[in-house]
Amino acid sequence: MLHELRIKRVYDHPSPDDGYRILVDRAWPRGLSRETADLYYRANRELGPSAELKAFLGHTRPNFPVFAERYVDELDSRPEAHEMARKIRELLEHDNVTLVYISRHPTKNTAVIVRNWLYRQWGMRPQLPVWYTTTGLDAPGSHASEDANHAGRTDRANASTPTDEQGDSMDTNERNDDLAKAARIADEPVVGASDNPRMTVRTEEKAAETADEERRLFREGDKIERRGGTVESEYPHSIRIKRIYEEPAADDGARILVDRLWPRGVSREKAQLTDWSDYEVPPTAELRKWFGHDPAKFAEFRKRYVAELDASGDAHDFADKVGKTLRDENVTLLYAAKDTVHNGAVVLRDWLDGQLGIATK
């Protein structure tokens, strides 16, 4: 018998009955440390939408049904998503699993789509929000065709839950300071988003879990984020920034040039770069030329550069590699600009800190 598969906003306070908390968004939630997020696993690569698909959605909810259909197609095509579905099913034999998401919207978010996709993988009846039944997703032969009537029952059941004007649950139990601050940083209010149980089968007796059992369920040890872990224990090393004209140091670790142009007067031998040339992370040529290293434009440059990084698959892959490297050595981002405060490496470092849940210094 299985426990409950739940969804919950990552900015809501973690609770003991969340069980295994798994993040299913591509990006890391702004302003939230990994310790506060209290994740068991970050499934951004396996279950998160691609950067291109996320950029398509943006913040325009009228596009959401199309986004959902494309998202399901992405999940269907990923072997790693199917493997993750198997692992989550195994976790449900031991405790609840809560899929956590970033969006403020309680029904139009990644976790709703992933949960329904998981149900289909397991041969169970999905729980469909009303927008599924007003699009082609419920057409004959589509993913949701047999569940349109059930969606209506679900929406009527949810109508009995008190909500605010945005449709979010009003069950706003006391939040800790970190969660409230993180939600403000994200420009999204802290709201209740807890769910009623969705699965019809559960057991009254929860099986005892051990570290050996967790290792059996998840064998990708380098990706597991244990509950109760801290940022320091996961990343013993740090992301640094440094002018490429400075002498290399033994503790630089991986030395990555993050400028688009090669710095004048520096030989490749002297630069002593680590070969990460597969990743395209500098600002675009157009943005670099517009900025022109003008400090007055830096705030807008930061905003535009972050938008480029958020929409770039290469940038997210780069962040993943940085995270893995930080377990073994430092990562030093190298730049050529004379201005040590207003440059692209500063923005990239802060963006990486946000993606990896590291407190920006």
Short mmCIF file of C-alpha atoms in Angstrom, two decimals:
data_model
loop_
_atom_site.label_atom_id
_atom_site.label_comp_id
_atom_site.label_asym_id
_atom_site.label_seq_id
_atom_site.Cartn_x
_atom_site.Cartn_y
_atom_site.Cartn_z
CA MET A 1 0.00 0.00 0.00
CA LEU A 2 1.14 3.51 -0.79
CA HIS A 3 1.32 6.74 1.16
CA GLU A 4 0.21 10.12 -0.19
CA LEU A 5 1.58 12.03 -3.16
CA ARG A 6 1.16 15.71 -2.32
CA ILE A 7 2.02 19.09 -3.81
CA LYS A 8 3.05 22.19 -1.91
CA ARG A 9 4.61 25.57 -2.53
CA VAL A 10 8.29 25.57 -1.57
CA TYR A 11 7.82 28.79 0.41
CA ASP A 12 5.27 27.10 2.69
CA HIS A 13 6.65 25.86 5.97
CA PRO A 14 7.93 22.26 5.80
CA SER A 15 6.01 19.87 8.03
CA PRO A 16 6.82 16.35 9.30
CA ASP A 17 4.05 14.78 7.22
CA ASP A 18 5.56 16.14 3.98
CA GLY A 19 7.73 13.05 3.94
CA TYR A 20 10.16 13.19 1.04
CA ARG A 21 10.19 16.76 -0.34
CA ILE A 22 11.17 16.84 -4.04
CA LEU A 23 11.58 20.08 -6.01
CA VAL A 24 10.18 19.79 -9.56
CA ASP A 25 11.02 23.26 -10.89
CA ARG A 26 13.94 23.97 -13.20
CA ALA A 27 15.35 26.93 -11.24
CA TRP A 28 16.19 27.25 -7.57
CA PRO A 29 13.64 29.36 -5.61
CA ARG A 30 14.90 32.88 -5.08
CA GLY A 31 15.96 33.83 -1.57
CA LEU A 32 15.63 30.31 -0.15
CA SER A 33 18.57 28.40 1.29
CA ARG A 34 18.82 24.65 0.85
CA GLU A 35 18.59 24.19 4.59
CA THR A 36 15.31 26.11 4.74
CA ALA A 37 13.90 24.34 1.67
CA ASP A 38 14.49 21.04 3.50
CA LEU A 39 14.61 18.96 0.31
CA TYR A 40 15.20 15.26 -0.01
CA TYR A 41 15.98 15.63 -3.70
CA ARG A 42 16.08 18.27 -6.41
CA ALA A 43 14.65 16.70 -9.58
CA ASN A 44 15.20 19.70 -11.86
CA ARG A 45 16.98 17.66 -14.52
CA GLU A 46 14.63 14.67 -14.39
CA LEU A 47 11.22 16.31 -13.88
CA GLY A 48 11.63 20.07 -14.35
CA PRO A 49 10.61 21.77 -17.61
CA SER A 50 13.39 22.61 -20.04
CA ALA A 51 14.79 26.14 -19.96
CA GLU A 52 13.34 26.75 -23.42
CA LEU A 53 9.87 25.65 -22.34
CA LYS A 54 10.05 27.71 -19.16
CA ALA A 55 11.00 30.76 -21.23
CA PHE A 56 8.01 30.10 -23.50
CA LEU A 57 5.65 30.24 -20.55
CA GLY A 58 7.18 33.32 -18.94
CA HIS A 59 4.56 34.79 -16.65
CA THR A 60 1.61 34.73 -19.07
CA ARG A 61 -0.88 32.23 -17.71
CA PRO A 62 -3.04 32.13 -20.89
CA ASN A 63 -0.21 30.06 -22.40
CA PHE A 64 -0.31 27.54 -19.56
CA PRO A 65 -2.41 24.79 -21.22
CA VAL A 66 -0.05 24.79 -24.20
CA PHE A 67 2.89 24.78 -21.79
CA ALA A 68 1.38 21.81 -19.95
CA GLU A 69 0.92 19.79 -23.12
CA ARG A 70 4.51 20.42 -24.21
CA TYR A 71 5.74 19.69 -20.70
CA VAL A 72 4.04 16.28 -20.70
CA ASP A 73 5.65 15.54 -24.07
CA GLU A 74 9.05 16.39 -22.57
CA LEU A 75 8.47 14.08 -19.62
CA ASP A 76 7.32 11.27 -21.89
CA SER A 77 10.52 11.56 -23.93
CA ARG A 78 12.97 11.53 -20.99
CA PRO A 79 14.27 8.13 -19.82
CA GLU A 80 15.44 9.79 -16.60
CA ALA A 81 11.88 10.99 -15.90
CA HIS A 82 10.55 7.45 -16.16
CA GLU A 83 13.32 6.23 -13.86
CA MET A 84 12.43 8.96 -11.37
CA ALA A 85 8.77 7.89 -11.53
CA ARG A 86 9.86 4.41 -10.49
CA LYS A 87 11.92 5.75 -7.59
CA ILE A 88 9.13 8.00 -6.33
CA ARG A 89 6.74 5.04 -6.41
CA GLU A 90 9.20 3.14 -4.22
CA LEU A 91 9.48 6.07 -1.81
CA LEU A 92 5.69 6.10 -1.45
CA GLU A 93 5.88 2.62 0.00
CA HIS A 94 7.67 4.13 3.01
CA ASP A 95 6.32 7.67 3.50
CA ASN A 96 4.51 10.56 1.85
CA VAL A 97 6.16 12.32 -1.09
CA THR A 98 5.57 16.06 -1.53
CA LEU A 99 6.32 17.66 -4.89
CA VAL A 100 7.27 21.27 -4.17
CA TYR A 101 7.03 24.12 -6.66
CA ILE A 102 7.83 27.84 -6.86
CA SER A 103 4.82 29.47 -8.55
CA ARG A 104 2.25 31.37 -6.50
CA HIS A 105 -0.57 29.75 -8.50
CA PRO A 106 -2.07 26.70 -6.72
CA THR A 107 -3.21 24.87 -9.88
CA LYS A 108 -1.08 26.24 -12.72
CA ASN A 109 2.35 25.03 -11.68
CA THR A 110 4.89 22.34 -12.48
CA ALA A 111 3.94 20.10 -9.56
CA VAL A 112 0.34 19.70 -10.75
CA ILE A 113 1.55 18.55 -14.16
CA VAL A 114 4.21 16.23 -12.76
CA ARG A 115 1.82 14.67 -10.25
CA ASN A 116 -0.74 13.87 -12.93
CA TRP A 117 1.99 12.53 -15.21
CA LEU A 118 3.20 10.27 -12.40
CA TYR A 119 -0.31 8.96 -11.80
CA ARG A 120 -0.57 7.98 -15.45
CA GLN A 121 2.78 6.21 -15.30
CA TRP A 122 1.50 4.15 -12.40
CA GLY A 123 -1.89 3.42 -13.97
CA MET A 124 -3.77 5.58 -11.47
CA ARG A 125 -6.46 8.19 -12.05
CA PRO A 126 -5.00 11.72 -12.32
CA GLN A 127 -6.51 14.65 -10.41
CA LEU A 128 -7.17 17.33 -13.02
CA PRO A 129 -7.70 21.08 -12.42
CA VAL A 130 -10.43 22.76 -14.41
CA TRP A 131 -8.07 24.22 -17.02
CA TYR A 132 -7.31 20.69 -18.24
CA THR A 133 -10.95 20.22 -19.19
CA THR A 134 -11.17 23.45 -21.17
CA THR A 135 -8.30 22.64 -23.53
CA GLY A 136 -7.36 19.92 -25.95
CA LEU A 137 -5.74 17.98 -23.11
CA ASP A 138 -9.05 16.28 -22.39
CA ALA A 139 -9.86 15.49 -26.02
CA PRO A 140 -10.49 11.84 -27.01
CA GLY A 141 -7.19 10.03 -27.20
CA SER A 142 -5.33 12.72 -25.27
CA HIS A 143 -3.48 12.23 -21.98
CA ALA A 144 -6.52 13.22 -19.90
CA SER A 145 -9.46 11.93 -21.93
CA GLU A 146 -10.82 9.47 -19.39
CA ASP A 147 -10.61 11.90 -16.48
CA ALA A 148 -12.64 14.98 -17.44
CA ASN A 149 -15.62 14.04 -15.27
CA HIS A 150 -13.36 13.27 -12.35
CA ALA A 151 -11.80 16.72 -12.69
CA GLY A 152 -15.18 18.30 -12.05
CA ARG A 153 -15.57 16.30 -8.85
CA THR A 154 -12.10 17.38 -7.76
CA ASP A 155 -12.84 21.07 -8.37
CA ARG A 156 -16.11 20.86 -6.44
CA ALA A 157 -14.31 19.20 -3.54
CA ASN A 158 -11.65 21.89 -3.54
CA ALA A 159 -14.32 24.61 -3.51
CA SER A 160 -15.01 23.82 0.15
CA THR A 161 -11.48 24.87 1.11
CA PRO A 162 -11.29 28.55 2.21
CA THR A 163 -9.24 30.57 -0.27
CA ASP A 164 -8.16 34.15 -0.79
CA GLU A 165 -8.82 36.27 -3.85
CA GLN A 166 -5.95 34.55 -5.71
CA GLY A 167 -7.40 31.13 -5.10
CA ASP A 168 -4.69 30.16 -2.61
CA SER A 169 -5.49 28.29 0.58
CA MET A 170 -6.02 30.59 3.56
CA ASP A 171 -4.58 28.04 5.98
CA THR A 172 -1.51 30.23 6.64
CA ASN A 173 0.06 28.67 9.70
CA GLU A 174 2.86 30.64 11.31
CA ARG A 175 5.87 30.80 8.96
CA ASN A 176 9.44 31.17 10.07
CA ASP A 177 11.43 34.29 9.26
CA ASP A 178 13.50 32.62 6.55
CA LEU A 179 10.44 31.55 4.56
CA ALA A 180 8.75 34.93 4.83
CA LYS A 181 11.92 36.74 3.80
CA ALA A 182 12.48 34.35 0.89
CA ALA A 183 8.96 34.89 -0.41
CA ARG A 184 9.46 38.64 -0.28
CA ILE A 185 12.71 38.32 -2.20
CA ALA A 186 10.89 36.24 -4.79
CA ASP A 187 8.23 38.98 -5.06
CA GLU A 188 5.66 36.33 -4.28
CA PRO A 189 3.60 36.43 -1.07
CA VAL A 190 3.77 33.56 1.40
CA VAL A 191 0.45 31.78 1.10
CA GLY A 192 -0.92 28.43 2.15
CA ALA A 193 -0.89 25.83 -0.56
CA SER A 194 -1.32 22.57 1.29
CA ASP A 195 -3.38 19.90 -0.40
CA ASN A 196 -5.99 17.42 0.62
CA PRO A 197 -4.82 13.81 0.17
CA ARG A 198 -5.06 12.84 -3.51
CA MET A 199 -4.32 9.16 -3.43
CA THR A 200 -6.98 6.67 -2.44
CA VAL A 201 -4.64 4.06 -1.04
CA ARG A 202 -2.54 4.53 2.06
CA THR A 203 -1.35 2.54 5.03
CA GLU A 204 -1.81 3.35 8.71
CA GLU A 205 1.55 1.95 9.70
CA LYS A 206 4.58 3.69 8.25
CA ALA A 207 7.54 1.46 7.52
CA ALA A 208 10.72 2.23 9.42
CA GLU A 209 13.29 3.93 7.23
CA THR A 210 17.03 3.61 7.53
CA ALA A 211 19.94 5.22 5.77
CA ASP A 212 20.65 1.93 4.03
CA GLU A 213 17.10 1.86 2.66
CA GLU A 214 17.40 5.41 1.36
CA ARG A 215 20.64 4.54 -0.37
CA ARG A 216 18.94 1.56 -1.96
CA LEU A 217 16.11 3.70 -3.29
CA PHE A 218 18.38 6.46 -4.60
CA ARG A 219 21.73 5.23 -5.85
CA GLU A 220 22.79 8.56 -7.35
CA GLY A 221 24.49 9.65 -4.15
CA ASP A 222 26.09 12.76 -5.62
CA LYS A 223 22.67 14.22 -6.43
CA ILE A 224 20.81 13.38 -3.22
CA GLU A 225 19.96 16.28 -0.95
CA ARG A 226 19.19 14.82 2.48
CA ARG A 227 16.64 16.36 4.79
CA GLY A 228 18.28 18.40 7.49
CA GLY A 229 21.49 18.97 5.53
CA THR A 230 23.17 22.34 5.45
CA VAL A 231 24.65 24.37 2.67
CA GLU A 232 28.11 24.01 4.18
CA SER A 233 27.95 20.20 4.33
CA GLU A 234 26.89 19.95 0.70
CA TYR A 235 29.34 22.46 -0.74
CA PRO A 236 32.58 22.49 1.25
CA HIS A 237 34.14 24.77 -1.37
CA SER A 238 33.11 28.15 -2.80
CA ILE A 239 32.47 30.11 -5.99
CA ARG A 240 34.99 32.93 -6.39
CA ILE A 241 35.55 35.72 -8.88
CA LYS A 242 38.95 37.04 -9.95
CA ARG A 243 40.55 39.18 -12.64
CA ILE A 244 42.29 36.99 -15.17
CA TYR A 245 45.32 39.30 -15.01
CA GLU A 246 45.97 38.22 -11.42
CA GLU A 247 48.36 35.34 -10.85
CA PRO A 248 46.75 31.89 -10.60
CA ALA A 249 46.64 30.48 -7.07
CA ALA A 250 46.66 26.92 -5.82
CA ASP A 251 43.22 27.33 -4.23
CA ASP A 252 41.56 28.72 -7.37
CA GLY A 253 40.33 25.23 -8.18
CA ALA A 254 38.53 25.15 -11.53
CA ARG A 255 39.44 28.38 -13.39
CA ILE A 256 36.66 29.37 -15.81
CA LEU A 257 36.79 32.36 -18.15
CA VAL A 258 33.29 33.85 -18.26
CA ASP A 259 33.94 36.69 -20.72
CA ARG A 260 32.88 36.33 -24.33
CA LEU A 261 36.15 37.78 -25.67
CA TRP A 262 39.65 36.52 -24.95
CA PRO A 263 41.53 39.01 -22.71
CA ARG A 264 44.25 41.00 -24.43
CA GLY A 265 47.82 40.25 -23.47
CA VAL A 266 47.13 36.97 -21.68
CA SER A 267 48.45 33.72 -23.13
CA ARG A 268 46.47 30.53 -22.76
CA GLU A 269 49.41 29.01 -20.93
CA LYS A 270 49.42 31.83 -18.38
CA ALA A 271 45.62 31.76 -17.99
CA GLN A 272 45.71 28.12 -16.81
CA LEU A 273 42.03 27.62 -17.62
CA THR A 274 39.98 24.54 -16.90
CA ASP A 275 38.36 23.35 -20.13
CA TRP A 276 34.65 24.03 -19.71
CA SER A 277 34.27 25.33 -23.23
CA ASP A 278 31.09 23.31 -23.81
CA TYR A 279 29.02 25.82 -21.83
CA GLU A 280 27.79 29.15 -23.25
CA VAL A 281 27.32 31.39 -20.21
CA PRO A 282 28.71 34.89 -21.00
CA PRO A 283 26.23 37.69 -21.77
CA THR A 284 25.24 37.90 -25.41
CA ALA A 285 27.30 40.13 -27.69
CA GLU A 286 24.36 42.53 -27.99
CA LEU A 287 24.00 42.86 -24.22
CA ARG A 288 27.74 43.23 -23.71
CA LYS A 289 27.94 46.04 -26.26
CA TRP A 290 24.89 47.79 -24.81
CA PHE A 291 26.37 47.67 -21.30
CA GLY A 292 29.80 48.96 -22.33
CA HIS A 293 30.99 48.61 -18.70
CA ASP A 294 28.96 51.69 -17.75
CA PRO A 295 28.25 51.50 -13.98
CA ALA A 296 25.08 53.55 -14.49
CA LYS A 297 23.68 50.72 -16.62
CA PHE A 298 24.72 47.90 -14.29
CA ALA A 299 21.37 47.38 -12.57
CA GLU A 300 19.60 46.98 -15.91
CA PHE A 301 22.49 44.87 -17.22
CA ARG A 302 22.12 42.54 -14.25
CA LYS A 303 18.40 42.19 -14.88
CA ARG A 304 18.85 41.40 -18.58
CA TYR A 305 21.78 39.04 -18.01
CA VAL A 306 19.86 37.09 -15.36
CA ALA A 307 16.95 36.76 -17.81
CA GLU A 308 19.37 35.35 -20.40
CA LEU A 309 20.75 32.87 -17.87
CA ASP A 310 17.28 31.78 -16.74
CA ALA A 311 16.31 31.01 -20.34
CA SER A 312 19.55 29.20 -21.22
CA GLY A 313 19.83 25.43 -21.05
CA ASP A 314 23.62 25.76 -21.15
CA ALA A 315 23.54 28.02 -18.10
CA HIS A 316 21.52 25.53 -16.07
CA ASP A 317 23.83 22.70 -17.14
CA PHE A 318 26.77 24.91 -16.15
CA ALA A 319 25.21 25.45 -12.72
CA ASP A 320 24.83 21.71 -12.25
CA LYS A 321 28.50 21.16 -13.10
CA VAL A 322 29.57 23.94 -10.74
CA GLY A 323 27.57 22.28 -7.96
CA LYS A 324 29.28 18.94 -8.54
CA THR A 325 32.72 20.57 -8.73
CA LEU A 326 32.22 22.43 -5.44
CA ARG A 327 32.18 19.09 -3.64
CA ASP A 328 35.84 18.64 -4.60
CA GLU A 329 37.35 22.09 -5.16
CA ASN A 330 36.66 25.81 -5.52
CA VAL A 331 35.34 27.30 -8.76
CA THR A 332 36.88 30.63 -9.82
CA LEU A 333 35.08 32.75 -12.42
CA LEU A 334 37.60 34.85 -14.34
CA TYR A 335 36.92 38.20 -16.01
CA ALA A 336 39.00 40.93 -17.68
CA ALA A 337 37.22 44.16 -16.67
CA LYS A 338 39.04 46.68 -14.48
CA ASP A 339 35.84 47.34 -12.53
CA THR A 340 35.72 44.64 -9.85
CA VAL A 341 32.13 45.44 -8.84
CA HIS A 342 30.24 46.11 -12.08
CA ASN A 343 30.96 43.13 -14.33
CA GLY A 344 29.36 39.98 -15.68
CA ALA A 345 31.24 37.62 -13.34
CA VAL A 346 29.59 39.27 -10.34
CA VAL A 347 26.14 38.69 -11.83
CA LEU A 348 26.95 35.11 -12.83
CA ARG A 349 28.31 34.27 -9.38
CA ASP A 350 25.17 35.63 -7.69
CA TRP A 351 22.95 33.73 -10.15
CA LEU A 352 24.87 30.51 -9.49
CA ASP A 353 24.55 31.05 -5.74
CA GLY A 354 20.80 31.34 -6.21
CA GLN A 355 20.60 28.22 -8.37
CA LEU A 356 22.63 26.19 -5.88
CA GLY A 357 21.03 27.62 -2.75
CA ILE A 358 24.25 29.20 -1.49
CA ALA A 359 23.96 32.38 0.56
CA THR A 360 25.35 35.21 -1.57
CA LYS A 361 28.21 36.99 0.17
#
